[in-house]
C-alpha cells in the first residue's frame, strides 16, 4: 500500500470528521464564502478569484478550502484553530498535511507553514434517493499545484463521475460492482441502495483513497485490487457500473518505468494500457457473464470510428457476443471529436497545454496513432446492458459460477439498439434509461397486434411544437418535444402527433390510430405499418408509456 496517501486511522479520522462538521465544511458554506464570481471561475479551473475571496478570512471553512483544495499554505496555529480536535500534528500523522517546501528562513525564524498533501473537498449531490453531503479525498489537482498530473494521479469528482452517477439506476439491489473505482465516489453512491458493494481497481493508490473516503464518510465497502474483472472471478452482480480507463492513448512498447506525465505512457486513471479502443472491447466481452438475471451494467466509454464506417461499427461488434448470450444492450453516442480535437482534449486533461514543451510531441504521437488505424473520429457515450430475468433468482448469488441464467429454457438473442442523441432534459437519468432498457426486452416479446391492443399513455413531459409561416394555418414542421430524460425532439406529422396527443389510456392504440386515420382520410393499414415502429421508439425513449 502506498505510504504517501492518507492513512485509515479510525481515531484520527473520527477527529477530522468532527472538525469538518463543526467548521460547516460543506458545498453550501464554501460557495457562500466564495461568491458567484469565484464559484464560476473555479468551474473554469481558474482559482485566482477564489483565493482572493478567501484571503484573510478567519472562517474555518474558508481556511480549510484554501488549504485543502486551492493549494494555499497555513501556519500550525491556523490549522490547530480550524481543526481543534485533530490538530496540525494529527493531520500530519493522518497524511493529509505536510511541511511546505519553501526556502528556510534564518535563525529564529517562524516554523515553516503546512500544505495539503491531498485534496479534501466537500461534495453535495442529489440522486433518486435524496440529498447527499460528503467529503471526498483525492490527489491535488493541477489547479492547486500548478503542475501536470502525475501518472498515478487519483481523480476527485469530475464531469465524468457526475455523469456516471446521473445515469446509474438507484433501485434497491443486493450486490453491486464498481469496476475501476478510483477514489470510490460511485461506490459511495451505491452504498445507499445496495446490500453489498464491491469496488475494484488496479491502482493501490486509488484503493487507498477509496478506503479513506469510505472511512471518513462512515460507509462500508469491499475493496479489491486487480485488473478489470479479475478480482471478482466467478461472481455475479445485480448492478455493475464503470468509468473504465477508456482513453485511447498512443502506446510505447515497452512503457518506460520512469515515465512522466505527458509521455505516451499515460495516466493510470484514464489509460488502460491497450492499443486503440481494445480495452473496452475486452471488458464488454467478459462483463455479461457477471450479470445476474435482471442484472444491469452502466458504463461510460469511447470508441474509434474508422474512415467510411458507421459510428456504431465498433460497439456493435463488441456487443454481438452479449446479444447472442441473450443480453440486451443500448449504446447512446453523446458526441464525437476528430483526432486532433481528441488529442488536444486529453493532453489538456493531464495538464499539458500548447505552451508546454511536451505538447508538440504528445499531440503528434496521438495523431500518428489514429492515422495508423485510419481513425476518422472518436465517439463518446453510454453503454447500457441488461440480462433479462427476475433479479435474485439465480442460486447462490455472489458465489455462483460466472454464467448466465440458471434456467435451461432457450433464450432468444438479446436486443441491440444504438442511437446518437445529444440532447439532455431535466432530472436524473438513471431510472429513465433503466426503464427504456427494460422496454427494449418487453417490446421484443410484444407483437404488433398486442401493441395495438395496449393502452399507452403520453408522458406528462411531452409537448408538441409547431413551426408555421406567419399567418399560415398548416405547419411546416411538427415536433414532439421531451422535457425530461434525454430531451429528445422527434419530427412528426399530423397522424403521429394526433395519435400521441390522444394517448391517455382510455382507448387502445388501435382505436386511437383508427380514429385519427378516419379524421384525416388516411389509409389505416398503411398508417399502422408506418406508425407502429415510431410508437415503439417513443416507448423506449419514455415519451409514451405502457
Short mmCIF file of N, CA and C in Angstrom, two decimals, residues 446 449-456 503 507-511 539 546:
data_model
loop_
_atom_site.label_atom_id
_atom_site.label_comp_id
_atom_site.label_asym_id
_atom_site.label_seq_id
_atom_site.Cartn_x
_atom_site.Cartn_y
_atom_site.Cartn_z
N UNK A 446 -43.49 -8.35 -27.72
CA UNK A 446 -44.82 -7.79 -27.93
C UNK A 446 -45.03 -7.59 -29.43
N UNK A 449 -50.03 -6.86 -33.02
CA UNK A 449 -51.42 -6.99 -32.58
C UNK A 449 -51.55 -6.69 -31.09
N UNK A 450 -50.59 -7.20 -30.30
CA UNK A 450 -50.63 -6.94 -28.86
C UNK A 450 -50.39 -5.46 -28.58
N UNK A 451 -49.49 -4.83 -29.35
CA UNK A 451 -49.23 -3.41 -29.15
C UNK A 451 -50.47 -2.59 -29.48
N UNK A 452 -51.16 -2.94 -30.57
CA UNK A 452 -52.39 -2.22 -30.93
C UNK A 452 -53.48 -2.40 -29.88
N UNK A 453 -53.45 -3.52 -29.17
CA UNK A 453 -54.47 -3.77 -28.14
C UNK A 453 -54.11 -3.14 -26.80
N UNK A 454 -52.89 -2.60 -26.68
CA UNK A 454 -52.48 -1.98 -25.41
C UNK A 454 -53.05 -0.57 -25.31
N UNK A 455 -52.92 0.01 -24.12
CA UNK A 455 -53.46 1.35 -23.88
C UNK A 455 -52.32 2.28 -23.40
N UNK A 456 -51.48 2.72 -24.33
CA UNK A 456 -50.36 3.58 -23.94
C UNK A 456 -50.84 4.95 -23.47
N UNK A 503 -53.32 9.72 -26.65
CA UNK A 503 -53.00 8.54 -25.83
C UNK A 503 -53.09 8.90 -24.35
N UNK A 507 -58.46 4.68 -24.54
CA UNK A 507 -58.66 3.82 -25.70
C UNK A 507 -57.39 3.03 -25.99
N UNK A 508 -57.53 1.96 -26.75
CA UNK A 508 -56.36 1.21 -27.19
C UNK A 508 -55.63 2.00 -28.27
N UNK A 509 -54.38 1.64 -28.49
CA UNK A 509 -53.61 2.29 -29.54
C UNK A 509 -54.29 2.08 -30.89
N UNK A 510 -54.83 0.88 -31.12
CA UNK A 510 -55.52 0.61 -32.38
C UNK A 510 -56.74 1.49 -32.57
N UNK A 511 -57.49 1.71 -31.49
CA UNK A 511 -58.68 2.56 -31.59
C UNK A 511 -58.29 4.01 -31.86
N UNK A 539 -41.87 4.55 -26.99
CA UNK A 539 -41.95 3.77 -25.76
C UNK A 539 -40.57 3.57 -25.15
N UNK A 546 -46.41 2.42 -21.22
CA UNK A 546 -47.46 1.40 -21.14
C UNK A 546 -47.92 1.24 -19.70
#
